[in-house]
Short mmCIF file of N, CA and C in Angstrom, two decimals:
data_model
loop_
_atom_site.label_atom_id
_atom_site.label_comp_id
_atom_site.label_asym_id
_atom_site.label_seq_id
_atom_site.Cartn_x
_atom_site.Cartn_y
_atom_site.Cartn_z
N UNK A 189 -9.16 11.11 -1.41
CA UNK A 189 -9.19 9.88 -0.63
C UNK A 189 -10.47 9.83 0.19
N UNK A 190 -10.84 8.61 0.53
CA UNK A 190 -12.09 8.46 1.27
C UNK A 190 -11.82 8.24 2.76
N UNK A 191 -12.82 8.59 3.55
CA UNK A 191 -12.75 8.40 5.00
C UNK A 191 -13.79 7.37 5.39
N UNK A 192 -13.36 6.35 6.12
CA UNK A 192 -14.26 5.25 6.51
C UNK A 192 -14.37 5.22 8.02
N UNK A 193 -15.61 5.17 8.51
CA UNK A 193 -15.83 5.10 9.96
C UNK A 193 -15.89 3.64 10.41
N UNK A 194 -15.13 3.32 11.44
CA UNK A 194 -15.11 1.96 11.99
C UNK A 194 -15.16 2.04 13.51
N UNK A 195 -16.01 1.22 14.10
CA UNK A 195 -16.08 1.13 15.56
C UNK A 195 -15.05 0.12 16.03
N UNK A 196 -14.30 0.45 17.07
CA UNK A 196 -13.27 -0.43 17.60
C UNK A 196 -13.41 -0.54 19.11
N UNK A 197 -12.89 -1.63 19.65
CA UNK A 197 -12.90 -1.84 21.10
C UNK A 197 -11.47 -1.98 21.59
N UNK A 198 -11.19 -1.42 22.76
CA UNK A 198 -9.87 -1.64 23.35
C UNK A 198 -9.81 -3.07 23.87
N UNK A 199 -8.61 -3.64 23.90
CA UNK A 199 -8.47 -5.02 24.39
C UNK A 199 -7.33 -5.08 25.41
N UNK A 200 -7.48 -6.00 26.34
CA UNK A 200 -6.46 -6.16 27.37
C UNK A 200 -5.81 -7.53 27.32
N UNK A 201 -6.31 -8.41 26.43
CA UNK A 201 -5.71 -9.74 26.28
C UNK A 201 -4.74 -9.74 25.11
N UNK A 202 -3.58 -10.34 25.32
CA UNK A 202 -2.55 -10.36 24.28
C UNK A 202 -2.06 -11.79 24.06
N UNK A 203 -1.22 -11.96 23.05
CA UNK A 203 -0.66 -13.28 22.77
C UNK A 203 -1.42 -14.01 21.68
N UNK A 204 -0.86 -15.16 21.25
CA UNK A 204 -1.45 -15.91 20.14
C UNK A 204 -2.84 -16.44 20.45
N UNK A 205 -3.02 -16.93 21.68
CA UNK A 205 -4.32 -17.48 22.05
C UNK A 205 -5.42 -16.43 21.99
N UNK A 206 -5.12 -15.25 22.51
CA UNK A 206 -6.10 -14.16 22.49
C UNK A 206 -6.38 -13.73 21.05
N UNK A 207 -5.33 -13.67 20.23
CA UNK A 207 -5.50 -13.27 18.82
C UNK A 207 -6.38 -14.28 18.09
N UNK A 208 -6.19 -15.57 18.36
CA UNK A 208 -7.01 -16.61 17.71
C UNK A 208 -8.48 -16.46 18.09
N UNK A 209 -8.73 -16.17 19.38
CA UNK A 209 -10.12 -16.00 19.84
C UNK A 209 -10.77 -14.80 19.14
N UNK A 210 -9.99 -13.73 18.98
CA UNK A 210 -10.51 -12.53 18.30
C UNK A 210 -10.87 -12.87 16.86
N UNK A 211 -9.99 -13.60 16.17
CA UNK A 211 -10.23 -13.94 14.76
C UNK A 211 -11.40 -14.90 14.60
N UNK A 212 -11.60 -15.79 15.60
CA UNK A 212 -12.75 -16.72 15.54
C UNK A 212 -14.06 -15.96 15.56
N UNK A 213 -14.05 -14.77 16.17
CA UNK A 213 -15.25 -13.92 16.23
C UNK A 213 -15.34 -12.99 15.02
N UNK A 214 -14.57 -13.30 13.96
CA UNK A 214 -14.54 -12.50 12.73
C UNK A 214 -14.07 -11.08 12.98
N UNK A 215 -13.15 -10.95 13.92
CA UNK A 215 -12.56 -9.64 14.22
C UNK A 215 -11.05 -9.70 14.02
N UNK A 216 -10.42 -8.53 14.07
CA UNK A 216 -8.98 -8.45 13.81
C UNK A 216 -8.29 -7.69 14.93
N UNK A 217 -7.20 -8.26 15.49
CA UNK A 217 -6.44 -7.52 16.49
C UNK A 217 -5.60 -6.43 15.81
N UNK A 218 -5.46 -5.30 16.49
CA UNK A 218 -4.68 -4.21 15.91
C UNK A 218 -4.08 -3.33 16.98
N UNK A 219 -3.19 -2.45 16.54
CA UNK A 219 -2.55 -1.50 17.46
C UNK A 219 -2.60 -0.12 16.82
N UNK A 220 -2.97 0.88 17.64
CA UNK A 220 -2.98 2.28 17.20
C UNK A 220 -1.86 2.99 17.93
N UNK A 221 -0.96 3.64 17.16
CA UNK A 221 0.16 4.33 17.79
C UNK A 221 0.43 5.65 17.08
N UNK A 222 1.25 6.48 17.73
CA UNK A 222 1.64 7.75 17.11
C UNK A 222 1.54 8.92 18.05
N UNK A 223 2.19 10.03 17.64
CA UNK A 223 2.20 11.28 18.39
C UNK A 223 2.76 11.12 19.80
N UNK A 224 3.64 10.14 19.98
CA UNK A 224 4.30 9.96 21.27
C UNK A 224 3.41 9.39 22.36
N UNK A 225 2.18 9.00 22.01
CA UNK A 225 1.28 8.43 23.02
C UNK A 225 1.50 6.93 23.15
N UNK A 226 1.04 6.36 24.24
CA UNK A 226 1.16 4.91 24.44
C UNK A 226 0.31 4.19 23.40
N UNK A 227 0.81 3.06 22.87
CA UNK A 227 0.02 2.30 21.90
C UNK A 227 -1.31 1.84 22.51
N UNK A 228 -2.36 1.87 21.70
CA UNK A 228 -3.68 1.39 22.13
C UNK A 228 -3.96 0.09 21.38
N UNK A 229 -4.18 -0.98 22.14
CA UNK A 229 -4.47 -2.28 21.53
C UNK A 229 -5.97 -2.37 21.28
N UNK A 230 -6.31 -2.71 20.02
CA UNK A 230 -7.71 -2.68 19.60
C UNK A 230 -8.19 -4.00 19.03
N UNK A 231 -9.51 -4.15 19.04
CA UNK A 231 -10.18 -5.22 18.30
C UNK A 231 -11.08 -4.53 17.29
N UNK A 232 -10.89 -4.89 16.01
CA UNK A 232 -11.64 -4.23 14.93
C UNK A 232 -12.52 -5.23 14.18
N UNK A 233 -13.66 -4.78 13.64
CA UNK A 233 -14.55 -5.69 12.90
C UNK A 233 -13.90 -6.12 11.58
N UNK A 234 -13.75 -7.43 11.39
CA UNK A 234 -13.02 -7.97 10.25
C UNK A 234 -13.56 -7.56 8.89
N UNK A 235 -14.87 -7.70 8.69
CA UNK A 235 -15.45 -7.42 7.37
C UNK A 235 -15.32 -5.94 7.01
N UNK A 236 -15.65 -5.06 7.94
CA UNK A 236 -15.56 -3.62 7.69
C UNK A 236 -14.12 -3.19 7.41
N UNK A 237 -13.19 -3.77 8.17
CA UNK A 237 -11.78 -3.42 7.97
C UNK A 237 -11.29 -3.92 6.61
N UNK A 238 -11.70 -5.14 6.25
CA UNK A 238 -11.32 -5.71 4.95
C UNK A 238 -11.78 -4.80 3.81
N UNK A 239 -13.02 -4.33 3.88
CA UNK A 239 -13.56 -3.44 2.85
C UNK A 239 -12.79 -2.12 2.81
N UNK A 240 -12.48 -1.58 3.98
CA UNK A 240 -11.76 -0.30 4.05
C UNK A 240 -10.37 -0.42 3.43
N UNK A 241 -9.69 -1.55 3.69
CA UNK A 241 -8.31 -1.72 3.23
C UNK A 241 -8.21 -1.97 1.73
N UNK A 242 -9.34 -2.17 1.07
CA UNK A 242 -9.31 -2.30 -0.40
C UNK A 242 -8.97 -0.97 -1.06
N UNK A 243 -9.14 0.12 -0.32
CA UNK A 243 -8.84 1.45 -0.83
C UNK A 243 -7.42 1.83 -0.43
N UNK A 244 -6.69 2.34 -1.39
CA UNK A 244 -5.31 2.71 -1.13
C UNK A 244 -5.23 3.88 -0.16
N UNK A 245 -4.38 3.74 0.87
CA UNK A 245 -4.17 4.81 1.86
C UNK A 245 -5.47 5.37 2.43
N UNK A 246 -6.38 4.48 2.78
CA UNK A 246 -7.67 4.90 3.32
C UNK A 246 -7.47 5.60 4.67
N UNK A 247 -8.29 6.60 4.92
CA UNK A 247 -8.29 7.30 6.21
C UNK A 247 -9.40 6.69 7.05
N UNK A 248 -9.05 6.16 8.21
CA UNK A 248 -10.02 5.48 9.06
C UNK A 248 -10.37 6.36 10.26
N UNK A 249 -11.66 6.64 10.40
CA UNK A 249 -12.16 7.39 11.55
C UNK A 249 -12.60 6.36 12.59
N UNK A 250 -11.82 6.21 13.64
CA UNK A 250 -12.07 5.19 14.66
C UNK A 250 -12.95 5.72 15.78
N UNK A 251 -14.02 4.98 16.06
CA UNK A 251 -14.85 5.25 17.24
C UNK A 251 -14.44 4.19 18.26
N UNK A 252 -13.64 4.60 19.24
CA UNK A 252 -13.08 3.64 20.20
C UNK A 252 -13.94 3.56 21.45
N UNK A 253 -14.55 2.41 21.65
CA UNK A 253 -15.40 2.14 22.82
C UNK A 253 -16.54 3.15 22.95
N UNK A 254 -16.87 3.83 21.86
CA UNK A 254 -17.95 4.82 21.91
C UNK A 254 -17.59 6.05 22.73
N UNK A 255 -16.31 6.18 23.10
CA UNK A 255 -15.89 7.29 23.97
C UNK A 255 -14.99 8.29 23.27
N UNK A 256 -14.12 7.81 22.37
CA UNK A 256 -13.19 8.72 21.71
C UNK A 256 -13.15 8.46 20.21
N UNK A 257 -12.87 9.52 19.47
CA UNK A 257 -12.77 9.41 18.02
C UNK A 257 -11.36 9.81 17.59
N UNK A 258 -10.75 8.95 16.79
CA UNK A 258 -9.39 9.20 16.32
C UNK A 258 -9.31 8.94 14.83
N UNK A 259 -8.41 9.66 14.16
CA UNK A 259 -8.15 9.42 12.74
C UNK A 259 -6.87 8.62 12.62
N UNK A 260 -6.85 7.65 11.69
CA UNK A 260 -5.67 6.80 11.53
C UNK A 260 -5.53 6.36 10.08
N UNK A 261 -4.29 6.03 9.72
CA UNK A 261 -4.04 5.43 8.41
C UNK A 261 -3.34 4.08 8.65
N UNK A 262 -3.59 3.08 7.79
CA UNK A 262 -2.94 1.78 7.94
C UNK A 262 -1.45 1.90 7.65
N UNK A 263 -0.61 1.33 8.50
CA UNK A 263 0.84 1.35 8.27
C UNK A 263 1.39 -0.04 8.00
N UNK A 264 0.78 -1.05 8.58
CA UNK A 264 1.24 -2.43 8.35
C UNK A 264 0.05 -3.37 8.46
N UNK A 265 -0.12 -4.18 7.44
CA UNK A 265 -1.23 -5.14 7.43
C UNK A 265 -0.66 -6.54 7.26
N UNK A 266 -0.95 -7.42 8.20
CA UNK A 266 -0.48 -8.81 8.11
C UNK A 266 -1.65 -9.72 7.76
N UNK A 267 -1.41 -10.57 6.77
CA UNK A 267 -2.42 -11.54 6.35
C UNK A 267 -1.89 -12.94 6.53
N UNK A 268 -2.81 -13.89 6.72
CA UNK A 268 -2.41 -15.29 6.79
C UNK A 268 -1.84 -15.67 5.42
N UNK A 269 -0.61 -16.25 5.38
CA UNK A 269 0.02 -16.54 4.09
C UNK A 269 -0.71 -17.59 3.25
N UNK A 270 -1.52 -18.43 3.88
CA UNK A 270 -2.22 -19.49 3.14
C UNK A 270 -3.66 -19.10 2.86
N UNK A 271 -4.40 -18.73 3.90
CA UNK A 271 -5.83 -18.45 3.73
C UNK A 271 -6.12 -16.99 3.36
N UNK A 272 -5.16 -16.11 3.61
CA UNK A 272 -5.30 -14.73 3.17
C UNK A 272 -6.14 -13.82 4.07
N UNK A 273 -6.64 -14.34 5.20
CA UNK A 273 -7.45 -13.48 6.06
C UNK A 273 -6.56 -12.49 6.81
N UNK A 274 -7.17 -11.41 7.28
CA UNK A 274 -6.43 -10.40 8.04
C UNK A 274 -6.01 -10.97 9.38
N UNK A 275 -4.71 -10.91 9.68
CA UNK A 275 -4.21 -11.45 10.94
C UNK A 275 -3.95 -10.34 11.97
N UNK A 276 -3.51 -9.17 11.49
CA UNK A 276 -3.19 -8.08 12.41
C UNK A 276 -3.02 -6.80 11.60
N UNK A 277 -3.32 -5.67 12.22
CA UNK A 277 -3.14 -4.39 11.53
C UNK A 277 -2.53 -3.36 12.49
N UNK A 278 -1.56 -2.61 11.99
CA UNK A 278 -0.99 -1.48 12.72
C UNK A 278 -1.55 -0.21 12.12
N UNK A 279 -2.08 0.66 12.97
CA UNK A 279 -2.65 1.92 12.51
C UNK A 279 -1.86 3.09 13.09
N UNK A 280 -1.61 4.10 12.26
CA UNK A 280 -0.90 5.28 12.73
C UNK A 280 -1.87 6.42 12.96
N UNK A 281 -1.79 6.98 14.14
CA UNK A 281 -2.63 8.11 14.53
C UNK A 281 -2.24 9.34 13.72
N UNK A 282 -3.22 10.03 13.15
CA UNK A 282 -2.94 11.26 12.39
C UNK A 282 -3.93 12.34 12.81
N UNK A 283 -3.59 13.59 12.46
CA UNK A 283 -4.48 14.71 12.73
C UNK A 283 -4.72 15.48 11.44
N UNK A 284 -5.88 16.10 11.35
CA UNK A 284 -6.17 16.91 10.17
C UNK A 284 -5.12 18.02 10.06
N UNK A 285 -4.60 18.22 8.86
CA UNK A 285 -3.57 19.23 8.64
C UNK A 285 -2.16 18.70 8.78
N UNK A 286 -2.01 17.52 9.37
CA UNK A 286 -0.68 16.93 9.57
C UNK A 286 -0.16 16.33 8.26
N UNK A 287 1.15 16.47 8.02
CA UNK A 287 1.77 15.88 6.84
C UNK A 287 2.31 14.50 7.19
N UNK A 288 2.00 13.51 6.33
CA UNK A 288 2.46 12.14 6.56
C UNK A 288 3.18 11.64 5.32
N UNK A 289 4.06 10.65 5.51
CA UNK A 289 4.75 10.02 4.38
C UNK A 289 4.10 8.69 4.10
N UNK A 290 3.64 8.51 2.87
CA UNK A 290 2.96 7.28 2.46
C UNK A 290 3.45 6.87 1.08
N UNK A 291 3.04 5.69 0.64
CA UNK A 291 3.35 5.24 -0.71
C UNK A 291 2.05 5.15 -1.49
N UNK A 292 2.02 5.76 -2.68
CA UNK A 292 0.81 5.72 -3.49
C UNK A 292 1.08 4.90 -4.76
N UNK A 293 0.12 4.08 -5.19
CA UNK A 293 0.31 3.22 -6.36
C UNK A 293 0.58 4.03 -7.63
N UNK A 294 1.42 3.46 -8.49
CA UNK A 294 1.74 4.08 -9.78
C UNK A 294 1.03 3.30 -10.87
N UNK A 295 0.30 4.00 -11.74
CA UNK A 295 -0.39 3.38 -12.88
C UNK A 295 0.17 3.97 -14.16
N UNK A 296 0.44 3.12 -15.15
CA UNK A 296 0.93 3.58 -16.45
C UNK A 296 -0.20 3.53 -17.46
N UNK A 297 -0.22 4.52 -18.36
CA UNK A 297 -1.21 4.52 -19.42
C UNK A 297 -0.54 4.87 -20.74
N UNK A 298 -1.11 4.41 -21.85
CA UNK A 298 -0.56 4.69 -23.17
C UNK A 298 0.14 3.48 -23.76
N UNK A 299 0.41 3.57 -25.06
CA UNK A 299 1.07 2.48 -25.80
C UNK A 299 2.54 2.79 -25.97
N UNK A 300 3.38 1.77 -25.75
CA UNK A 300 4.81 1.93 -25.99
C UNK A 300 5.06 1.99 -27.48
N UNK A 301 6.25 2.46 -27.85
CA UNK A 301 6.63 2.48 -29.26
C UNK A 301 6.61 1.06 -29.81
N UNK A 302 6.35 0.93 -31.11
CA UNK A 302 6.28 -0.39 -31.75
C UNK A 302 7.59 -1.14 -31.56
N UNK A 303 7.51 -2.46 -31.52
CA UNK A 303 8.72 -3.27 -31.40
C UNK A 303 8.65 -4.28 -30.27
N UNK A 304 7.49 -4.39 -29.63
CA UNK A 304 7.33 -5.41 -28.59
C UNK A 304 8.13 -5.14 -27.33
N UNK A 305 8.39 -3.86 -27.03
CA UNK A 305 9.13 -3.53 -25.82
C UNK A 305 8.31 -3.84 -24.56
N UNK A 306 8.99 -3.97 -23.44
CA UNK A 306 8.33 -4.34 -22.18
C UNK A 306 8.44 -3.20 -21.18
N UNK A 307 7.37 -2.99 -20.44
CA UNK A 307 7.34 -1.97 -19.39
C UNK A 307 7.64 -2.63 -18.05
N UNK A 308 8.67 -2.11 -17.37
CA UNK A 308 9.02 -2.65 -16.05
C UNK A 308 8.75 -1.59 -14.98
N UNK A 309 8.02 -2.00 -13.94
CA UNK A 309 7.79 -1.13 -12.79
C UNK A 309 8.96 -1.32 -11.83
N UNK A 310 9.85 -0.34 -11.74
CA UNK A 310 10.93 -0.39 -10.76
C UNK A 310 10.34 -0.11 -9.38
N UNK A 311 9.39 0.84 -9.33
CA UNK A 311 8.62 1.13 -8.12
C UNK A 311 7.14 0.95 -8.43
N UNK A 312 6.47 0.07 -7.71
CA UNK A 312 5.02 -0.08 -7.89
C UNK A 312 4.27 1.03 -7.16
N UNK A 313 4.93 1.59 -6.15
CA UNK A 313 4.32 2.66 -5.36
C UNK A 313 5.35 3.75 -5.14
N UNK A 314 4.90 4.99 -5.19
CA UNK A 314 5.79 6.15 -5.08
C UNK A 314 5.69 6.77 -3.69
N UNK A 315 6.82 6.86 -2.96
CA UNK A 315 6.78 7.50 -1.64
C UNK A 315 6.57 9.01 -1.77
N UNK A 316 5.57 9.52 -1.08
CA UNK A 316 5.26 10.95 -1.13
C UNK A 316 4.92 11.48 0.26
N UNK A 317 4.95 12.80 0.38
CA UNK A 317 4.47 13.47 1.59
C UNK A 317 3.19 14.19 1.23
N UNK A 318 2.16 14.00 2.04
CA UNK A 318 0.87 14.63 1.76
C UNK A 318 0.14 14.91 3.07
N UNK A 319 -0.82 15.80 3.00
CA UNK A 319 -1.65 16.10 4.18
C UNK A 319 -2.49 14.87 4.48
N UNK A 320 -2.58 14.51 5.75
CA UNK A 320 -3.19 13.24 6.16
C UNK A 320 -4.60 13.02 5.63
N UNK A 321 -5.37 14.09 5.47
CA UNK A 321 -6.74 13.92 5.00
C UNK A 321 -6.87 14.15 3.50
N UNK A 322 -5.74 14.34 2.80
CA UNK A 322 -5.77 14.55 1.35
C UNK A 322 -4.68 13.71 0.66
N UNK A 323 -4.59 12.44 1.03
CA UNK A 323 -3.61 11.56 0.40
C UNK A 323 -4.15 11.10 -0.95
N UNK A 324 -3.38 11.29 -2.03
CA UNK A 324 -3.85 10.83 -3.35
C UNK A 324 -4.01 9.31 -3.37
N UNK A 325 -5.01 8.82 -4.10
CA UNK A 325 -5.21 7.37 -4.20
C UNK A 325 -4.16 6.73 -5.08
N UNK A 326 -3.68 7.45 -6.10
CA UNK A 326 -2.67 6.92 -7.01
C UNK A 326 -2.14 8.05 -7.89
N UNK A 327 -1.11 7.74 -8.68
CA UNK A 327 -0.63 8.66 -9.72
C UNK A 327 -0.61 7.91 -11.04
N UNK A 328 -0.92 8.63 -12.11
CA UNK A 328 -0.93 8.02 -13.45
C UNK A 328 0.19 8.63 -14.28
N UNK A 329 0.95 7.76 -14.95
CA UNK A 329 2.09 8.17 -15.75
C UNK A 329 1.86 7.76 -17.20
N UNK A 330 2.08 8.68 -18.13
CA UNK A 330 1.95 8.34 -19.55
C UNK A 330 3.26 7.73 -20.07
N UNK A 331 3.15 6.58 -20.72
CA UNK A 331 4.32 5.94 -21.35
C UNK A 331 4.14 5.93 -22.86
N UNK A 332 3.22 6.77 -23.36
CA UNK A 332 2.90 6.81 -24.78
C UNK A 332 4.15 7.04 -25.64
N UNK A 333 4.42 6.09 -26.55
CA UNK A 333 5.50 6.24 -27.52
C UNK A 333 6.90 6.05 -26.98
N UNK A 334 7.05 5.67 -25.71
CA UNK A 334 8.41 5.49 -25.17
C UNK A 334 9.08 4.28 -25.80
N UNK A 335 10.38 4.40 -26.06
CA UNK A 335 11.13 3.34 -26.71
C UNK A 335 12.05 2.64 -25.73
N UNK A 336 12.64 1.54 -26.18
CA UNK A 336 13.55 0.76 -25.36
C UNK A 336 14.67 1.65 -24.82
N UNK A 337 14.98 1.50 -23.55
CA UNK A 337 16.03 2.29 -22.92
C UNK A 337 15.52 3.53 -22.22
N UNK A 338 14.28 3.92 -22.51
CA UNK A 338 13.70 5.10 -21.87
C UNK A 338 13.31 4.77 -20.43
N UNK A 339 13.27 5.78 -19.60
CA UNK A 339 12.84 5.58 -18.21
C UNK A 339 12.06 6.80 -17.75
N UNK A 340 11.22 6.57 -16.74
CA UNK A 340 10.46 7.66 -16.13
C UNK A 340 11.01 7.84 -14.72
N UNK A 341 11.47 9.05 -14.43
CA UNK A 341 12.03 9.36 -13.11
C UNK A 341 10.94 9.94 -12.21
N UNK A 342 11.19 9.86 -10.92
CA UNK A 342 10.22 10.38 -9.94
C UNK A 342 9.89 11.84 -10.21
N UNK A 343 10.92 12.64 -10.59
CA UNK A 343 10.70 14.08 -10.82
C UNK A 343 9.87 14.34 -12.08
N UNK A 344 9.74 13.32 -12.95
CA UNK A 344 8.95 13.48 -14.18
C UNK A 344 7.45 13.31 -13.94
N UNK A 345 7.08 12.83 -12.76
CA UNK A 345 5.68 12.52 -12.48
C UNK A 345 4.98 13.76 -11.91
N UNK A 346 3.85 14.09 -12.51
CA UNK A 346 3.06 15.22 -12.03
C UNK A 346 2.25 14.78 -10.81
N UNK A 347 2.50 15.42 -9.69
CA UNK A 347 1.83 15.07 -8.44
C UNK A 347 0.65 16.02 -8.19
N UNK A 348 -0.38 15.53 -7.50
CA UNK A 348 -1.51 16.40 -7.14
C UNK A 348 -1.03 17.56 -6.26
N UNK A 349 -1.76 18.65 -6.28
CA UNK A 349 -1.43 19.83 -5.49
C UNK A 349 -1.32 19.45 -4.01
N UNK A 350 -0.29 19.97 -3.34
CA UNK A 350 -0.10 19.70 -1.92
C UNK A 350 0.66 18.42 -1.63
N UNK A 351 1.11 17.72 -2.68
CA UNK A 351 1.84 16.46 -2.51
C UNK A 351 3.27 16.65 -2.97
N UNK A 352 4.24 16.15 -2.19
CA UNK A 352 5.65 16.27 -2.53
C UNK A 352 6.30 14.89 -2.58
N UNK A 353 7.36 14.77 -3.37
CA UNK A 353 8.12 13.52 -3.43
C UNK A 353 8.82 13.27 -2.09
N UNK A 354 8.87 12.00 -1.71
CA UNK A 354 9.61 11.62 -0.50
C UNK A 354 10.81 10.74 -0.89
N UNK A 355 11.19 10.81 -2.19
CA UNK A 355 12.39 10.12 -2.69
C UNK A 355 13.17 11.11 -3.55
N UNK A 356 14.40 10.77 -3.89
CA UNK A 356 15.20 11.62 -4.77
C UNK A 356 14.53 11.73 -6.13
N UNK A 357 14.59 12.90 -6.74
CA UNK A 357 13.96 13.13 -8.03
C UNK A 357 14.49 12.22 -9.13
N UNK A 358 15.76 11.79 -9.01
CA UNK A 358 16.37 10.95 -10.05
C UNK A 358 16.07 9.46 -9.87
N UNK A 359 15.22 9.12 -8.91
CA UNK A 359 14.85 7.71 -8.70
C UNK A 359 14.05 7.20 -9.90
N UNK A 360 14.46 6.05 -10.45
CA UNK A 360 13.76 5.47 -11.60
C UNK A 360 12.48 4.79 -11.10
N UNK A 361 11.35 5.15 -11.71
CA UNK A 361 10.06 4.56 -11.34
C UNK A 361 9.64 3.52 -12.36
N UNK A 362 9.76 3.86 -13.64
CA UNK A 362 9.42 2.94 -14.74
C UNK A 362 10.57 2.92 -15.73
N UNK A 363 10.78 1.77 -16.38
CA UNK A 363 11.75 1.74 -17.46
C UNK A 363 11.26 0.82 -18.57
N UNK A 364 11.72 1.11 -19.79
CA UNK A 364 11.30 0.35 -20.96
C UNK A 364 12.44 -0.58 -21.35
N UNK A 365 12.14 -1.86 -21.42
CA UNK A 365 13.14 -2.88 -21.76
C UNK A 365 12.88 -3.42 -23.16
N UNK A 366 13.95 -3.77 -23.85
CA UNK A 366 13.82 -4.36 -25.18
C UNK A 366 13.38 -5.81 -25.04
N UNK A 367 12.43 -6.23 -25.87
CA UNK A 367 11.93 -7.61 -25.82
C UNK A 367 12.94 -8.58 -26.39
N UNK A 368 13.98 -8.09 -27.06
CA UNK A 368 14.98 -8.97 -27.69
C UNK A 368 15.69 -9.84 -26.67
N UNK A 369 15.76 -9.39 -25.43
CA UNK A 369 16.45 -10.18 -24.41
C UNK A 369 15.81 -11.55 -24.28
N UNK A 370 14.46 -11.59 -24.33
CA UNK A 370 13.76 -12.87 -24.23
C UNK A 370 14.01 -13.71 -25.47
N UNK A 371 14.03 -13.04 -26.66
CA UNK A 371 14.24 -13.77 -27.90
C UNK A 371 15.62 -14.42 -27.92
N UNK A 372 16.64 -13.66 -27.46
CA UNK A 372 18.00 -14.21 -27.48
C UNK A 372 18.11 -15.40 -26.54
N UNK A 373 17.39 -15.35 -25.39
CA UNK A 373 17.39 -16.49 -24.48
C UNK A 373 16.77 -17.70 -25.16
N UNK A 374 15.70 -17.46 -25.92
CA UNK A 374 15.03 -18.55 -26.63
C UNK A 374 15.94 -19.15 -27.68
N UNK A 375 16.70 -18.29 -28.39
CA UNK A 375 17.63 -18.77 -29.42
C UNK A 375 18.72 -19.61 -28.78
N UNK A 376 19.21 -19.18 -27.58
CA UNK A 376 20.24 -19.95 -26.89
C UNK A 376 19.72 -21.32 -26.52
N UNK A 377 18.45 -21.37 -26.06
CA UNK A 377 17.84 -22.65 -25.67
C UNK A 377 17.75 -23.56 -26.88
N UNK A 378 17.38 -23.00 -28.04
CA UNK A 378 17.29 -23.81 -29.26
C UNK A 378 18.67 -24.34 -29.62
N UNK A 379 19.68 -23.49 -29.47
CA UNK A 379 21.04 -23.90 -29.78
C UNK A 379 21.48 -25.05 -28.90
N UNK A 380 21.11 -25.00 -27.61
CA UNK A 380 21.47 -26.08 -26.68
C UNK A 380 20.81 -27.38 -27.10
N UNK A 381 19.52 -27.28 -27.51
CA UNK A 381 18.79 -28.48 -27.90
C UNK A 381 19.40 -29.11 -29.14
N UNK A 382 19.80 -28.29 -30.14
CA UNK A 382 20.39 -28.85 -31.35
C UNK A 382 21.75 -29.47 -31.05
N UNK A 383 22.47 -28.87 -30.08
CA UNK A 383 23.77 -29.43 -29.70
C UNK A 383 23.58 -30.80 -29.06
N UNK A 384 22.51 -30.90 -28.21
CA UNK A 384 22.25 -32.19 -27.56
C UNK A 384 21.87 -33.24 -28.60
N UNK A 385 21.07 -32.81 -29.62
CA UNK A 385 20.64 -33.75 -30.65
C UNK A 385 21.86 -34.25 -31.43
#
């Protein structure tokens, strides 16, 4: 995983009006919390934060007011539902060597068995425990040759060294569905149309 340095400022103004003023300046309001300390309300640079958040489970090295340096991971990111800009971010304080629970994206590779079967992601991201400065960016699962009815369980996924599952091993992550379900729906629709005719 990568570590991104971002300069942040503490803020003392709160509420919708203050948040709007921050966003007008191309910045993002945020909160840093964790380790039993009081939450720190921050103003972060919008463009730099946007770039950092493109990376899964990015580790952010915060330079706060040029006085203190803290490590954090994003825990909650709110975006405007229409325009998509960053509206607010919650950051969790972490320390090197500390174990944290995060979700890492699951990627499938390989060709399914012939027959037009469909791959369904039951979990798009896998909950795991990992050292805060060594969070995997993703896990890749082979679905080569899997047939309808097959499934990939959490315990079947090979995790990077130092990473543990944070869900039950029998949790279904991926499953293979038969494409016939769609065909039968189409046949039913045709039957309805002929009945109407």
